Amino acid sequence: MYLHQKSRLLLTNYKYSHQLFNQIQHSLLSQQTQQFSSLLGINEHNNYYCEKMSDLKLNFLEVYTVLKSELLNDLDFEFTDDARQWVERMLDYNVPGGKLNRGLSVIDSYNFLKEGKELTSEEVFQASSLGWCIEWLQAYFLVLDDIMDGSHTRRGQPCWFRLPKVGMIAANDGILLRNHIPRILKNHFRGKPYYVDLLELFNEVEFQTASGQMIDLITTLVGEKDLSKYSLSIHRRIVQYKTAYYSFYLPVACALLMAGENLDNHVNVKNILIEMGIYFQVQDDYLDCFADPEVLGKIGTDIQDFKCSWLVVKALEHCNEEQKKLLHENYGKDDPACVAKVKALYNYLKLEDVYLEYEKKTYEKLINSIEAQPSKAVQAVLKSFLAKIYKRQK
């Protein structure tokens, strides 16, 4: 705890030097390497990946350890040993196991907004802390989403609620994850002029995401498979609220606030990021059907799962009555023959070409919107996001 306490004191009171903070970070890294390796599934047989991991990601994981330690030693709750062990296990299982793209994007975006100026250790820590708040939010959504969907696996391992002795305790764990976010913000941003803006931002994005989840759930009620409910406008609403706000807008909004910007002055930036998030999900829908599973890293199941996919919506737009009948009879059935019929229809309707035309027009529209932004730094942020997803294969 001593090192964690020192890190926190440095960042909240600014009493220690830049050099001392770097020494503390180095000590934390050497002490926590084994833990990071465990979290990332790295061992002596594949430590090549550990050696190749970027300094940015390692530093980001260091901050996770500091934040977790603070939460596990929160003076506002008298932890028993069992409670502390439960929360630590729950956090390690659910928070750092993904790609961490959303969290790392806060640091990337803030870097661009600083226009080449080297970030201080304090800035790196604060941007990382905001990034981890987004990863905490993601974990909260996923834990509850898996319960609602009755899912079995997440990130290649059993869903948290599927583990022995967890079950519906996972619902309370989800609530805990959400409540950790304002505690992290209070610990590290209470003295900042944008502190209230951060609280409001996370509340607003959570509301948008939960509303999108609600639209998704009531559109695809179990036992009520009705393709007539699916339309491009419904697909857009689900994606906009359920995915785009927290995956694309939130990281950039956090960076803008850190840079002293007023979010009300960047409504166009929000709109561009929402459009980018919708494009990203359309890509996902396309790849689920048309990508090579070995490249994608999984076998797509949108057809079997009766997903409100962009492909099925576009198919419905282009179908004649006989083809619609085929879709209604085969979409949403976990039967290889039914899946094959749907894919054959997609090919007949040339949906791959429809997607490629959509991608071309969307990219051109996004580039034009980005280059219309007056700030070159903001342009750089947006172009960086677009470059990461344009023409992706997985």
PDB file of N, CA and C in Angstrom, residues 63-143:
ATOM      1  N   VAL A  63      -1.742   2.021 -13.757  1.00  0.00           N
ATOM      2  CA  VAL A  63      -2.753   2.904 -13.171  1.00  0.00           C
ATOM      3  C   VAL A  63      -3.946   2.089 -12.685  1.00  0.00           C
ATOM      4  N   TYR A  64      -4.316   1.041 -13.424  1.00  0.00           N
ATOM      5  CA  TYR A  64      -5.396   0.151 -12.959  1.00  0.00           C
ATOM      6  C   TYR A  64      -5.081  -0.379 -11.568  1.00  0.00           C
ATOM      7  N   THR A  65      -3.854  -0.798 -11.347  1.00  0.00           N
ATOM      8  CA  THR A  65      -3.474  -1.360 -10.053  1.00  0.00           C
ATOM      9  C   THR A  65      -3.583  -0.322  -8.944  1.00  0.00           C
ATOM     10  N   VAL A  66      -3.184   0.908  -9.241  1.00  0.00           N
ATOM     11  CA  VAL A  66      -3.296   1.983  -8.250  1.00  0.00           C
ATOM     12  C   VAL A  66      -4.763   2.256  -7.916  1.00  0.00           C
ATOM     13  N   LEU A  67      -5.594   2.379  -8.951  1.00  0.00           N
ATOM     14  CA  LEU A  67      -7.016   2.671  -8.733  1.00  0.00           C
ATOM     15  C   LEU A  67      -7.698   1.538  -7.983  1.00  0.00           C
ATOM     16  N   LYS A  68      -7.370   0.313  -8.349  1.00  0.00           N
ATOM     17  CA  LYS A  68      -7.964  -0.837  -7.665  1.00  0.00           C
ATOM     18  C   LYS A  68      -7.579  -0.838  -6.189  1.00  0.00           C
ATOM     19  N   SER A  69      -6.317  -0.555  -5.897  1.00  0.00           N
ATOM     20  CA  SER A  69      -5.860  -0.531  -4.507  1.00  0.00           C
ATOM     21  C   SER A  69      -6.601   0.530  -3.703  1.00  0.00           C
ATOM     22  N   GLU A  70      -6.824   1.689  -4.306  1.00  0.00           N
ATOM     23  CA  GLU A  70      -7.575   2.744  -3.620  1.00  0.00           C
ATOM     24  C   GLU A  70      -8.992   2.280  -3.292  1.00  0.00           C
ATOM     25  N   LEU A  71      -9.638   1.634  -4.256  1.00  0.00           N
ATOM     26  CA  LEU A  71     -11.015   1.177  -4.049  1.00  0.00           C
ATOM     27  C   LEU A  71     -11.086   0.091  -2.987  1.00  0.00           C
ATOM     28  N   LEU A  72     -10.087  -0.777  -2.955  1.00  0.00           N
ATOM     29  CA  LEU A  72     -10.080  -1.873  -1.982  1.00  0.00           C
ATOM     30  C   LEU A  72      -9.720  -1.394  -0.579  1.00  0.00           C
ATOM     31  N   ASN A  73      -9.239  -0.166  -0.484  1.00  0.00           N
ATOM     32  CA  ASN A  73      -8.897   0.408   0.818  1.00  0.00           C
ATOM     33  C   ASN A  73      -9.692   1.684   1.084  1.00  0.00           C
ATOM     34  N   ASP A  74     -10.883   1.745   0.497  1.00  0.00           N
ATOM     35  CA  ASP A  74     -11.774   2.894   0.656  1.00  0.00           C
ATOM     36  C   ASP A  74     -12.183   3.017   2.123  1.00  0.00           C
ATOM     37  N   LEU A  75     -11.888   4.174   2.714  1.00  0.00           N
ATOM     38  CA  LEU A  75     -12.164   4.371   4.137  1.00  0.00           C
ATOM     39  C   LEU A  75     -13.650   4.508   4.445  1.00  0.00           C
ATOM     40  N   ASP A  76     -14.477   4.686   3.410  1.00  0.00           N
ATOM     41  CA  ASP A  76     -15.919   4.823   3.629  1.00  0.00           C
ATOM     42  C   ASP A  76     -16.627   3.479   3.767  1.00  0.00           C
ATOM     43  N   PHE A  77     -15.880   2.382   3.643  1.00  0.00           N
ATOM     44  CA  PHE A  77     -16.469   1.047   3.812  1.00  0.00           C
ATOM     45  C   PHE A  77     -15.488   0.170   4.567  1.00  0.00           C
ATOM     46  N   GLU A  78     -15.976  -0.486   5.615  1.00  0.00           N
ATOM     47  CA  GLU A  78     -15.120  -1.371   6.406  1.00  0.00           C
ATOM     48  C   GLU A  78     -15.093  -2.757   5.765  1.00  0.00           C
ATOM     49  N   PHE A  79     -14.088  -2.991   4.937  1.00  0.00           N
ATOM     50  CA  PHE A  79     -13.969  -4.268   4.240  1.00  0.00           C
ATOM     51  C   PHE A  79     -13.602  -5.387   5.204  1.00  0.00           C
ATOM     52  N   THR A  80     -14.275  -6.521   5.066  1.00  0.00           N
ATOM     53  CA  THR A  80     -13.771  -7.757   5.658  1.00  0.00           C
ATOM     54  C   THR A  80     -12.798  -8.363   4.653  1.00  0.00           C
ATOM     55  N   ASP A  81     -12.015  -9.329   5.098  1.00  0.00           N
ATOM     56  CA  ASP A  81     -11.088  -9.982   4.170  1.00  0.00           C
ATOM     57  C   ASP A  81     -11.844 -10.640   3.024  1.00  0.00           C
ATOM     58  N   ASP A  82     -12.977 -11.276   3.339  1.00  0.00           N
ATOM     59  CA  ASP A  82     -13.767 -11.947   2.301  1.00  0.00           C
ATOM     60  C   ASP A  82     -14.299 -10.946   1.280  1.00  0.00           C
ATOM     61  N   ALA A  83     -14.785  -9.810   1.773  1.00  0.00           N
ATOM     62  CA  ALA A  83     -15.340  -8.793   0.873  1.00  0.00           C
ATOM     63  C   ALA A  83     -14.258  -8.219  -0.030  1.00  0.00           C
ATOM     64  N   ARG A  84     -13.097  -7.931   0.557  1.00  0.00           N
ATOM     65  CA  ARG A  84     -11.999  -7.376  -0.240  1.00  0.00           C
ATOM     66  C   ARG A  84     -11.545  -8.369  -1.303  1.00  0.00           C
ATOM     67  N   GLN A  85     -11.444  -9.639  -0.933  1.00  0.00           N
ATOM     68  CA  GLN A  85     -11.028 -10.667  -1.898  1.00  0.00           C
ATOM     69  C   GLN A  85     -12.061 -10.813  -3.013  1.00  0.00           C
ATOM     70  N   TRP A  86     -13.345 -10.731  -2.650  1.00  0.00           N
ATOM     71  CA  TRP A  86     -14.410 -10.853  -3.663  1.00  0.00           C
ATOM     72  C   TRP A  86     -14.318  -9.714  -4.684  1.00  0.00           C
ATOM     73  N   VAL A  87     -14.218  -8.482  -4.176  1.00  0.00           N
ATOM     74  CA  VAL A  87     -14.189  -7.325  -5.069  1.00  0.00           C
ATOM     75  C   VAL A  87     -12.935  -7.352  -5.942  1.00  0.00           C
ATOM     76  N   GLU A  88     -11.803  -7.716  -5.361  1.00  0.00           N
ATOM     77  CA  GLU A  88     -10.573  -7.767  -6.158  1.00  0.00           C
ATOM     78  C   GLU A  88     -10.687  -8.806  -7.269  1.00  0.00           C
ATOM     79  N   ARG A  89     -11.208  -9.975  -6.932  1.00  0.00           N
ATOM     80  CA  ARG A  89     -11.384 -11.023  -7.946  1.00  0.00           C
ATOM     81  C   ARG A  89     -12.361 -10.563  -9.028  1.00  0.00           C
ATOM     82  N   MET A  90     -13.449  -9.932  -8.596  1.00  0.00           N
ATOM     83  CA  MET A  90     -14.459  -9.454  -9.540  1.00  0.00           C
ATOM     84  C   MET A  90     -13.875  -8.405 -10.483  1.00  0.00           C
ATOM     85  N   LEU A  91     -13.085  -7.486  -9.940  1.00  0.00           N
ATOM     86  CA  LEU A  91     -12.475  -6.453 -10.773  1.00  0.00           C
ATOM     87  C   LEU A  91     -11.500  -7.055 -11.778  1.00  0.00           C
ATOM     88  N   ASP A  92     -10.609  -7.908 -11.301  1.00  0.00           N
ATOM     89  CA  ASP A  92      -9.607  -8.497 -12.192  1.00  0.00           C
ATOM     90  C   ASP A  92     -10.244  -9.346 -13.284  1.00  0.00           C
ATOM     91  N   TYR A  93     -11.377  -9.950 -12.994  1.00  0.00           N
ATOM     92  CA  TYR A  93     -12.050 -10.816 -13.969  1.00  0.00           C
ATOM     93  C   TYR A  93     -12.768 -10.002 -15.042  1.00  0.00           C
ATOM     94  N   ASN A  94     -13.287  -8.833 -14.658  1.00  0.00           N
ATOM     95  CA  ASN A  94     -14.193  -8.109 -15.554  1.00  0.00           C
ATOM     96  C   ASN A  94     -13.657  -6.815 -16.154  1.00  0.00           C
ATOM     97  N   VAL A  95     -12.729  -6.149 -15.486  1.00  0.00           N
ATOM     98  CA  VAL A  95     -12.339  -4.813 -15.951  1.00  0.00           C
ATOM     99  C   VAL A  95     -11.195  -4.814 -16.972  1.00  0.00           C
ATOM    100  N   PRO A  96     -10.039  -5.438 -16.692  1.00  0.00           N
ATOM    101  CA  PRO A  96      -8.902  -5.258 -17.608  1.00  0.00           C
ATOM    102  C   PRO A  96      -8.750  -6.313 -18.692  1.00  0.00           C
ATOM    103  N   GLY A  97      -9.736  -7.178 -18.883  1.00  0.00           N
ATOM    104  CA  GLY A  97      -9.558  -8.320 -19.773  1.00  0.00           C
ATOM    105  C   GLY A  97      -9.785  -8.070 -21.245  1.00  0.00           C
ATOM    106  N   GLY A  98     -10.283  -6.891 -21.622  1.00  0.00           N
ATOM    107  CA  GLY A  98     -10.571  -6.628 -23.033  1.00  0.00           C
ATOM    108  C   GLY A  98      -9.384  -6.015 -23.762  1.00  0.00           C
ATOM    109  N   LYS A  99      -9.661  -5.415 -24.906  1.00  0.00           N
ATOM    110  CA  LYS A  99      -8.591  -4.800 -25.705  1.00  0.00           C
ATOM    111  C   LYS A  99      -8.145  -3.462 -25.134  1.00  0.00           C
ATOM    112  N   LEU A 100      -8.973  -2.863 -24.281  1.00  0.00           N
ATOM    113  CA  LEU A 100      -8.680  -1.582 -23.624  1.00  0.00           C
ATOM    114  C   LEU A 100      -8.647  -0.408 -24.610  1.00  0.00           C
ATOM    115  N   ASN A 101      -9.235  -0.585 -25.788  1.00  0.00           N
ATOM    116  CA  ASN A 101      -9.196   0.474 -26.804  1.00  0.00           C
ATOM    117  C   ASN A 101      -9.867   1.759 -26.346  1.00  0.00           C
ATOM    118  N   ARG A 102     -11.003   1.625 -25.643  1.00  0.00           N
ATOM    119  CA  ARG A 102     -11.723   2.830 -25.211  1.00  0.00           C
ATOM    120  C   ARG A 102     -10.883   3.623 -24.221  1.00  0.00           C
ATOM    121  N   GLY A 103     -10.313   2.936 -23.263  1.00  0.00           N
ATOM    122  CA  GLY A 103      -9.509   3.618 -22.260  1.00  0.00           C
ATOM    123  C   GLY A 103      -8.260   4.253 -22.834  1.00  0.00           C
ATOM    124  N   LEU A 104      -7.548   3.505 -23.660  1.00  0.00           N
ATOM    125  CA  LEU A 104      -6.328   4.027 -24.268  1.00  0.00           C
ATOM    126  C   LEU A 104      -6.616   5.200 -25.197  1.00  0.00           C
ATOM    127  N   SER A 105      -7.821   5.248 -25.748  1.00  0.00           N
ATOM    128  CA  SER A 105      -8.185   6.339 -26.661  1.00  0.00           C
ATOM    129  C   SER A 105      -8.230   7.689 -25.957  1.00  0.00           C
ATOM    130  N   VAL A 106      -8.473   7.688 -24.650  1.00  0.00           N
ATOM    131  CA  VAL A 106      -8.452   8.960 -23.913  1.00  0.00           C
ATOM    132  C   VAL A 106      -7.047   9.548 -23.955  1.00  0.00           C
ATOM    133  N   ILE A 107      -6.046   8.703 -23.705  1.00  0.00           N
ATOM    134  CA  ILE A 107      -4.654   9.169 -23.720  1.00  0.00           C
ATOM    135  C   ILE A 107      -4.260   9.613 -25.120  1.00  0.00           C
ATOM    136  N   ASP A 108      -4.592   8.803 -26.120  1.00  0.00           N
ATOM    137  CA  ASP A 108      -4.285   9.165 -27.511  1.00  0.00           C
ATOM    138  C   ASP A 108      -4.900  10.511 -27.875  1.00  0.00           C
ATOM    139  N   SER A 109      -6.177  10.674 -27.538  1.00  0.00           N
ATOM    140  CA  SER A 109      -6.888  11.906 -27.900  1.00  0.00           C
ATOM    141  C   SER A 109      -6.292  13.117 -27.192  1.00  0.00           C
ATOM    142  N   TYR A 110      -5.993  12.969 -25.899  1.00  0.00           N
ATOM    143  CA  TYR A 110      -5.411  14.082 -25.150  1.00  0.00           C
ATOM    144  C   TYR A 110      -4.045  14.455 -25.725  1.00  0.00           C
ATOM    145  N   ASN A 111      -3.288  13.436 -26.139  1.00  0.00           N
ATOM    146  CA  ASN A 111      -1.990  13.675 -26.776  1.00  0.00           C
ATOM    147  C   ASN A 111      -2.133  14.564 -28.000  1.00  0.00           C
ATOM    148  N   PHE A 112      -3.102  14.254 -28.849  1.00  0.00           N
ATOM    149  CA  PHE A 112      -3.336  15.063 -30.052  1.00  0.00           C
ATOM    150  C   PHE A 112      -3.750  16.482 -29.685  1.00  0.00           C
ATOM    151  N   LEU A 113      -4.595  16.600 -28.662  1.00  0.00           N
ATOM    152  CA  LEU A 113      -5.075  17.925 -28.263  1.00  0.00           C
ATOM    153  C   LEU A 113      -3.956  18.795 -27.695  1.00  0.00           C
ATOM    154  N   LYS A 114      -2.917  18.163 -27.166  1.00  0.00           N
ATOM    155  CA  LYS A 114      -1.761  18.907 -26.646  1.00  0.00           C
ATOM    156  C   LYS A 114      -0.810  19.328 -27.767  1.00  0.00           C
ATOM    157  N   GLU A 115      -1.092  18.892 -28.982  1.00  0.00           N
ATOM    158  CA  GLU A 115      -0.361  19.321 -30.186  1.00  0.00           C
ATOM    159  C   GLU A 115       1.157  19.158 -30.062  1.00  0.00           C
ATOM    160  N   GLY A 116       1.560  17.961 -29.679  1.00  0.00           N
ATOM    161  CA  GLY A 116       2.988  17.638 -29.676  1.00  0.00           C
ATOM    162  C   GLY A 116       3.712  17.923 -28.381  1.00  0.00           C
ATOM    163  N   LYS A 117       3.067  18.607 -27.442  1.00  0.00           N
ATOM    164  CA  LYS A 117       3.717  18.863 -26.154  1.00  0.00           C
ATOM    165  C   LYS A 117       3.780  17.570 -25.346  1.00  0.00           C
ATOM    166  N   GLU A 118       4.930  17.311 -24.745  1.00  0.00           N
ATOM    167  CA  GLU A 118       5.091  16.083 -23.966  1.00  0.00           C
ATOM    168  C   GLU A 118       4.199  16.135 -22.730  1.00  0.00           C
ATOM    169  N   LEU A 119       3.492  15.049 -22.481  1.00  0.00           N
ATOM    170  CA  LEU A 119       2.602  14.997 -21.330  1.00  0.00           C
ATOM    171  C   LEU A 119       3.402  14.804 -20.055  1.00  0.00           C
ATOM    172  N   THR A 120       2.981  15.483 -18.997  1.00  0.00           N
ATOM    173  CA  THR A 120       3.600  15.260 -17.693  1.00  0.00           C
ATOM    174  C   THR A 120       3.102  13.934 -17.118  1.00  0.00           C
ATOM    175  N   SER A 121       3.791  13.443 -16.104  1.00  0.00           N
ATOM    176  CA  SER A 121       3.352  12.214 -15.440  1.00  0.00           C
ATOM    177  C   SER A 121       1.954  12.379 -14.866  1.00  0.00           C
ATOM    178  N   GLU A 122       1.674  13.582 -14.354  1.00  0.00           N
ATOM    179  CA  GLU A 122       0.343  13.846 -13.801  1.00  0.00           C
ATOM    180  C   GLU A 122      -0.721  13.736 -14.883  1.00  0.00           C
ATOM    181  N   GLU A 123      -0.445  14.309 -16.048  1.00  0.00           N
ATOM    182  CA  GLU A 123      -1.408  14.264 -17.148  1.00  0.00           C
ATOM    183  C   GLU A 123      -1.628  12.837 -17.634  1.00  0.00           C
ATOM    184  N   VAL A 124      -0.554  12.074 -17.722  1.00  0.00           N
ATOM    185  CA  VAL A 124      -0.680  10.674 -18.148  1.00  0.00           C
ATOM    186  C   VAL A 124      -1.536   9.905 -17.153  1.00  0.00           C
ATOM    187  N   PHE A 125      -1.284  10.137 -15.866  1.00  0.00           N
ATOM    188  CA  PHE A 125      -2.060   9.428 -14.841  1.00  0.00           C
ATOM    189  C   PHE A 125      -3.532   9.828 -14.904  1.00  0.00           C
ATOM    190  N   GLN A 126      -3.793  11.117 -15.043  1.00  0.00           N
ATOM    191  CA  GLN A 126      -5.182  11.577 -15.069  1.00  0.00           C
ATOM    192  C   GLN A 126      -5.916  11.084 -16.317  1.00  0.00           C
ATOM    193  N   ALA A 127      -5.265  11.159 -17.471  1.00  0.00           N
ATOM    194  CA  ALA A 127      -5.888  10.645 -18.695  1.00  0.00           C
ATOM    195  C   ALA A 127      -6.117   9.143 -18.586  1.00  0.00           C
ATOM    196  N   SER A 128      -5.156   8.441 -17.980  1.00  0.00           N
ATOM    197  CA  SER A 128      -5.309   6.994 -17.780  1.00  0.00           C
ATOM    198  C   SER A 128      -6.458   6.696 -16.825  1.00  0.00           C
ATOM    199  N   SER A 129      -6.586   7.500 -15.787  1.00  0.00           N
ATOM    200  CA  SER A 129      -7.675   7.296 -14.823  1.00  0.00           C
ATOM    201  C   SER A 129      -9.035   7.466 -15.493  1.00  0.00           C
ATOM    202  N   LEU A 130      -9.157   8.466 -16.356  1.00  0.00           N
ATOM    203  CA  LEU A 130     -10.413   8.648 -17.093  1.00  0.00           C
ATOM    204  C   LEU A 130     -10.638   7.484 -18.054  1.00  0.00           C
ATOM    205  N   GLY A 131      -9.554   7.022 -18.664  1.00  0.00           N
ATOM    206  CA  GLY A 131      -9.672   5.850 -19.527  1.00  0.00           C
ATOM    207  C   GLY A 131     -10.162   4.635 -18.770  1.00  0.00           C
ATOM    208  N   TRP A 132      -9.657   4.457 -17.560  1.00  0.00           N
ATOM    209  CA  TRP A 132     -10.108   3.323 -16.746  1.00  0.00           C
ATOM    210  C   TRP A 132     -11.548   3.504 -16.292  1.00  0.00           C
ATOM    211  N   CYS A 133     -11.989   4.725 -16.082  1.00  0.00           N
ATOM    212  CA  CYS A 133     -13.409   4.937 -15.761  1.00  0.00           C
ATOM    213  C   CYS A 133     -14.291   4.421 -16.895  1.00  0.00           C
ATOM    214  N   ILE A 134     -13.842   4.615 -18.142  1.00  0.00           N
ATOM    215  CA  ILE A 134     -14.605   4.095 -19.282  1.00  0.00           C
ATOM    216  C   ILE A 134     -14.561   2.575 -19.304  1.00  0.00           C
ATOM    217  N   GLU A 135     -13.406   1.993 -18.975  1.00  0.00           N
ATOM    218  CA  GLU A 135     -13.310   0.528 -18.924  1.00  0.00           C
ATOM    219  C   GLU A 135     -14.172  -0.031 -17.787  1.00  0.00           C
ATOM    220  N   TRP A 136     -14.259   0.690 -16.679  1.00  0.00           N
ATOM    221  CA  TRP A 136     -15.159   0.286 -15.581  1.00  0.00           C
ATOM    222  C   TRP A 136     -16.611   0.332 -16.063  1.00  0.00           C
ATOM    223  N   LEU A 137     -16.946   1.392 -16.796  1.00  0.00           N
ATOM    224  CA  LEU A 137     -18.305   1.523 -17.333  1.00  0.00           C
ATOM    225  C   LEU A 137     -18.608   0.374 -18.292  1.00  0.00           C
ATOM    226  N   GLN A 138     -17.642   0.046 -19.141  1.00  0.00           N
ATOM    227  CA  GLN A 138     -17.798  -1.070 -20.070  1.00  0.00           C
ATOM    228  C   GLN A 138     -18.023  -2.381 -19.319  1.00  0.00           C
ATOM    229  N   ALA A 139     -17.251  -2.603 -18.259  1.00  0.00           N
ATOM    230  CA  ALA A 139     -17.404  -3.834 -17.470  1.00  0.00           C
ATOM    231  C   ALA A 139     -18.791  -3.909 -16.843  1.00  0.00           C
ATOM    232  N   TYR A 140     -19.259  -2.789 -16.324  1.00  0.00           N
ATOM    233  CA  TYR A 140     -20.611  -2.713 -15.741  1.00  0.00           C
ATOM    234  C   TYR A 140     -21.668  -3.086 -16.767  1.00  0.00           C
ATOM    235  N   PHE A 141     -21.564  -2.500 -17.967  1.00  0.00           N
ATOM    236  CA  PHE A 141     -22.525  -2.829 -19.026  1.00  0.00           C
ATOM    237  C   PHE A 141     -22.475  -4.313 -19.377  1.00  0.00           C
ATOM    238  N   LEU A 142     -21.277  -4.854 -19.523  1.00  0.00           N
ATOM    239  CA  LEU A 142     -21.137  -6.235 -19.999  1.00  0.00           C
ATOM    240  C   LEU A 142     -21.609  -7.253 -18.970  1.00  0.00           C
ATOM    241  N   VAL A 143     -21.304  -7.011 -17.695  1.00  0.00           N
ATOM    242  CA  VAL A 143     -21.750  -7.938 -16.650  1.00  0.00           C
ATOM    243  C   VAL A 143     -23.270  -8.044 -16.652  1.00  0.00           C
TER     244      VAL A 143
END
